Amino acid sequence: MSVREALEALLDFKGKKIREFCLKRLEGGKGAYEILEELNLGLEEIGKGYENKEFKRYFESDLIVAGANMKRAVELLRPHLAGRGEERKRGKIVLGTVKGDVHDIGKTVLSILLQSNGFEVVDLGVNVDAETFVRGVREHQPQLLGMSALLTSTAPYMEEVIGALKEAGLRDRVKVIVGGRAVTEEFARRIGADAYGRDAVEGVRKCLELLEG
């Protein structure tokens, strides 16, 4: 996988290179999920460069462009994703980016992939506080709750949400999966989440496992 090519495609503000990137790989026999995994490596690199305060290589404008191009890629690949899941509805998941964080690239990609795999998705958006997460679980009664965070400063808020679910008597009714560049598997275990997704592709697999578990 070429991170350099993925970066060039993601950072092209005209949006032409992302289309060429996807079509070239589809024509070469690559699957849609493989292409997304390659692009995810590029997004990870941009995220690291954005958060590195000493050697900052990417800025907010780069994140915006990369996010728009990632969404273009997912829409382009959507017809190639739809056939992967079964037609039956698998379950329901509530998604949101935690309070203090307004980045939604990974969450948006995960939402589309989950829908392609038969999930009903309720997206609460970005900068979601604990009360809104609790209300979302109570009203929609999902089997799963997904939280994301790009910034290391906002990831700890996930633990507050899990605490709020416990206080509301809802924690045992829903499985919690967390992800985003600021999150690790060790962190997920420490805050009491049920699963961790390194990226959107792995997130789908983990959600399927949680439903079956």
GROMACS .gro file of C-alpha atoms in nm:
model
  213
    1MET     CA    1   0.000   0.000   0.000
    2SER     CA    2   0.132   0.346  -0.094
    3VAL     CA    3   0.074   0.604   0.177
    4ARG     CA    4   0.224   0.871  -0.050
    5GLU     CA    5  -0.038   0.815  -0.320
    6ALA     CA    6  -0.315   0.809  -0.062
    7LEU     CA    7  -0.192   1.139   0.083
    8GLU     CA    8  -0.178   1.303  -0.260
    9ALA     CA    9  -0.533   1.192  -0.334
   10LEU     CA   10  -0.670   1.299   0.003
   11LEU     CA   11  -0.505   1.641  -0.003
   12ASP     CA   12  -0.610   1.736  -0.358
   13PHE     CA   13  -0.848   2.027  -0.300
   14LYS     CA   14  -0.998   1.987  -0.649
   15GLY     CA   15  -1.113   1.632  -0.569
   16LYS     CA   16  -0.995   1.484  -0.899
   17LYS     CA   17  -0.711   1.270  -0.766
   18ILE     CA   18  -0.932   1.082  -0.520
   19ARG     CA   19  -1.152   0.966  -0.806
   20GLU     CA   20  -0.850   0.859  -1.009
   21PHE     CA   21  -0.706   0.684  -0.703
   22CYS     CA   22  -1.021   0.476  -0.647
   23LEU     CA   23  -1.092   0.396  -1.013
   24LYS     CA   24  -0.733   0.291  -1.081
   25ARG     CA   25  -0.744   0.042  -0.795
   26LEU     CA   26  -1.088  -0.090  -0.880
   27GLU     CA   27  -0.973  -0.149  -1.237
   28GLY     CA   28  -0.665  -0.325  -1.101
   29GLY     CA   29  -0.883  -0.572  -0.911
   30LYS     CA   30  -0.866  -0.425  -0.560
   31GLY     CA   31  -1.173  -0.452  -0.343
   32ALA     CA   32  -1.351  -0.148  -0.201
   33TYR     CA   33  -1.251  -0.234   0.154
   34GLU     CA   34  -0.884  -0.267   0.056
   35ILE     CA   35  -0.898   0.078  -0.105
   36LEU     CA   36  -1.052   0.228   0.208
   37GLU     CA   37  -0.786   0.068   0.424
   38GLU     CA   38  -0.519   0.231   0.208
   39LEU     CA   39  -0.689   0.569   0.239
   40ASN     CA   40  -0.720   0.519   0.614
   41LEU     CA   41  -0.341   0.495   0.635
   42GLY     CA   42  -0.326   0.836   0.468
   43LEU     CA   43  -0.581   0.981   0.709
   44GLU     CA   44  -0.381   0.844   1.002
   45GLU     CA   45  -0.068   1.014   0.872
   46ILE     CA   46  -0.252   1.346   0.832
   47GLY     CA   47  -0.394   1.315   1.183
   48LYS     CA   48  -0.050   1.256   1.333
   49GLY     CA   49   0.095   1.553   1.146
   50TYR     CA   50  -0.194   1.770   1.261
   51GLU     CA   51  -0.151   1.688   1.630
   52ASN     CA   52   0.231   1.709   1.635
   53LYS     CA   53   0.289   2.050   1.795
   54GLU     CA   54   0.667   2.051   1.747
   55PHE     CA   55   0.675   1.946   1.383
   56LYS     CA   56   0.325   2.033   1.264
   57ARG     CA   57   0.292   1.918   0.901
   58TYR     CA   58  -0.084   1.941   0.850
   59PHE     CA   59  -0.342   2.199   0.950
   60GLU     CA   60  -0.719   2.234   0.994
   61SER     CA   61  -0.757   2.313   0.624
   62ASP     CA   62  -0.583   1.984   0.538
   63LEU     CA   63  -0.821   1.793   0.763
   64ILE     CA   64  -1.121   1.955   0.595
   65VAL     CA   65  -0.994   1.873   0.244
   66ALA     CA   66  -0.901   1.517   0.344
   67GLY     CA   67  -1.241   1.465   0.504
   68ALA     CA   68  -1.425   1.586   0.196
   69ASN     CA   69  -1.216   1.361  -0.029
   70MET     CA   70  -1.266   1.060   0.197
   71LYS     CA   71  -1.640   1.112   0.175
   72ARG     CA   72  -1.611   1.134  -0.204
   73ALA     CA   73  -1.421   0.806  -0.204
   74VAL     CA   74  -1.683   0.630   0.009
   75GLU     CA   75  -1.965   0.754  -0.214
   76LEU     CA   76  -1.775   0.637  -0.522
   77LEU     CA   77  -1.711   0.298  -0.366
   78ARG     CA   78  -2.060   0.261  -0.216
   79PRO     CA   79  -2.194   0.038  -0.501
   80HIS     CA   80  -1.901  -0.196  -0.442
   81LEU     CA   81  -1.968  -0.207  -0.068
   82ALA     CA   82  -2.341  -0.276  -0.073
   83GLY     CA   83  -2.308  -0.635  -0.187
   84ARG     CA   84  -2.095  -0.735   0.106
   85GLY     CA   85  -2.364  -0.737   0.373
   86GLU     CA   86  -2.676  -0.944   0.393
   87GLU     CA   87  -3.010  -0.788   0.301
   88ARG     CA   88  -3.159  -0.844   0.643
   89LYS     CA   89  -3.127  -0.574   0.906
   90ARG     CA   90  -2.856  -0.666   1.149
   91GLY     CA   91  -2.918  -0.418   1.428
   92LYS     CA   92  -2.913  -0.056   1.533
   93ILE     CA   93  -2.621   0.164   1.639
   94VAL     CA   94  -2.606   0.519   1.774
   95LEU     CA   95  -2.292   0.711   1.671
   96GLY     CA   96  -2.138   1.039   1.779
   97THR     CA   97  -1.812   1.233   1.806
   98VAL     CA   98  -1.759   1.326   2.171
   99LYS     CA   99  -1.791   1.668   2.332
  100GLY     CA  100  -1.515   1.911   2.237
  101ASP     CA  101  -1.437   1.737   1.909
  102VAL     CA  102  -1.591   1.842   1.577
  103HIS     CA  103  -1.409   1.598   1.348
  104ASP     CA  104  -1.630   1.344   1.177
  105ILE     CA  105  -1.429   1.186   0.894
  106GLY     CA  106  -1.394   0.842   1.052
  107LYS     CA  107  -1.746   0.848   1.195
  108THR     CA  108  -1.900   0.934   0.860
  109VAL     CA  109  -1.709   0.657   0.682
  110LEU     CA  110  -1.805   0.409   0.955
  111SER     CA  111  -2.170   0.512   0.925
  112ILE     CA  112  -2.176   0.445   0.551
  113LEU     CA  113  -1.996   0.111   0.586
  114LEU     CA  114  -2.231   0.000   0.863
  115GLN     CA  115  -2.536   0.089   0.654
  116SER     CA  116  -2.386  -0.110   0.367
  117ASN     CA  117  -2.363  -0.403   0.606
  118GLY     CA  118  -2.728  -0.391   0.709
  119PHE     CA  119  -2.713  -0.169   1.018
  120GLU     CA  120  -2.961   0.103   1.103
  121VAL     CA  121  -2.747   0.404   1.200
  122VAL     CA  122  -2.853   0.698   1.418
  123ASP     CA  123  -2.584   0.965   1.385
  124LEU     CA  124  -2.590   1.222   1.667
  125GLY     CA  125  -2.325   1.434   1.495
  126VAL     CA  126  -2.020   1.599   1.650
  127ASN     CA  127  -1.946   1.766   1.985
  128VAL     CA  128  -2.197   1.534   2.153
  129ASP     CA  129  -2.226   1.558   2.531
  130ALA     CA  130  -2.301   1.274   2.771
  131GLU     CA  131  -2.664   1.377   2.819
  132THR     CA  132  -2.726   1.357   2.443
  133PHE     CA  133  -2.564   1.015   2.421
  134VAL     CA  134  -2.779   0.890   2.709
  135ARG     CA  135  -3.092   1.035   2.550
  136GLY     CA  136  -3.000   0.874   2.219
  137VAL     CA  137  -2.966   0.532   2.378
  138ARG     CA  138  -3.288   0.570   2.574
  139GLU     CA  139  -3.494   0.690   2.276
  140HIS     CA  140  -3.357   0.468   1.999
  141GLN     CA  141  -3.278   0.156   2.206
  142PRO     CA  142  -2.980   0.046   1.996
  143GLN     CA  143  -2.776  -0.267   2.052
  144LEU     CA  144  -2.456  -0.065   2.003
  145LEU     CA  145  -2.321   0.281   2.085
  146GLY     CA  146  -2.019   0.412   1.896
  147MET     CA  147  -1.805   0.707   2.006
  148SER     CA  148  -1.516   0.867   1.818
  149ALA     CA  149  -1.245   1.121   1.899
  150LEU     CA  150  -0.964   1.258   1.686
  151LEU     CA  151  -0.808   1.478   1.953
  152THR     CA  152  -0.623   1.335   2.252
  153SER     CA  153  -0.772   1.612   2.464
  154THR     CA  154  -1.129   1.492   2.397
  155ALA     CA  155  -1.088   1.113   2.418
  156PRO     CA  156  -1.113   1.102   2.802
  157TYR     CA  157  -1.471   1.231   2.773
  158MET     CA  158  -1.569   0.884   2.651
  159GLU     CA  159  -1.530   0.759   3.006
  160GLU     CA  160  -1.773   1.025   3.125
  161VAL     CA  161  -2.030   0.902   2.874
  162ILE     CA  162  -1.992   0.544   2.994
  163GLY     CA  163  -2.033   0.669   3.351
  164ALA     CA  164  -2.348   0.858   3.253
  165LEU     CA  165  -2.490   0.542   3.094
  166LYS     CA  166  -2.431   0.357   3.421
  167GLU     CA  167  -2.600   0.630   3.624
  168ALA     CA  168  -2.899   0.618   3.389
  169GLY     CA  169  -2.923   0.239   3.424
  170LEU     CA  170  -2.855   0.190   3.052
  171ARG     CA  171  -2.502   0.053   3.044
  172ASP     CA  172  -2.609  -0.312   3.050
  173ARG     CA  173  -2.849  -0.256   2.761
  174VAL     CA  174  -2.592  -0.142   2.505
  175LYS     CA  175  -2.246  -0.249   2.387
  176VAL     CA  176  -1.999   0.038   2.354
  177ILE     CA  177  -1.738   0.061   2.079
  178VAL     CA  178  -1.486   0.345   2.065
  179GLY     CA  179  -1.245   0.460   1.795
  180GLY     CA  180  -1.066   0.750   1.635
  181ARG     CA  181  -0.701   0.846   1.609
  182ALA     CA  182  -0.683   0.953   1.975
  183VAL     CA  183  -0.801   0.613   2.100
  184THR     CA  184  -0.610   0.290   2.160
  185GLU     CA  185  -0.717  -0.061   2.254
  186GLU     CA  186  -0.559  -0.020   2.597
  187PHE     CA  187  -0.751   0.304   2.652
  188ALA     CA  188  -1.076   0.134   2.547
  189ARG     CA  189  -1.025  -0.142   2.802
  190ARG     CA  190  -0.936   0.105   3.075
  191ILE     CA  191  -1.253   0.312   3.038
  192GLY     CA  192  -1.476   0.004   3.024
  193ALA     CA  193  -1.569   0.000   2.654
  194ASP     CA  194  -1.666  -0.332   2.497
  195ALA     CA  195  -1.460  -0.292   2.180
  196TYR     CA  196  -1.212  -0.074   1.995
  197GLY     CA  197  -1.194  -0.011   1.620
  198ARG     CA  198  -0.861   0.107   1.478
  199ASP     CA  199  -1.035   0.241   1.169
  200ALA     CA  200  -1.376   0.232   1.002
  201VAL     CA  201  -1.314  -0.102   0.831
  202GLU     CA  202  -1.213  -0.272   1.155
  203GLY     CA  203  -1.497  -0.092   1.329
  204VAL     CA  204  -1.751  -0.271   1.111
  205ARG     CA  205  -1.595  -0.608   1.193
  206LYS     CA  206  -1.597  -0.531   1.566
  207CYS     CA  207  -1.962  -0.420   1.553
  208LEU     CA  208  -2.057  -0.747   1.387
  209GLU     CA  209  -1.867  -0.939   1.654
  210LEU     CA  210  -2.043  -0.747   1.932
  211LEU     CA  211  -2.383  -0.835   1.788
  212GLU     CA  212  -2.293  -1.201   1.769
  213GLY     CA  213  -2.135  -1.207   2.116
   0.00000   0.00000   0.00000
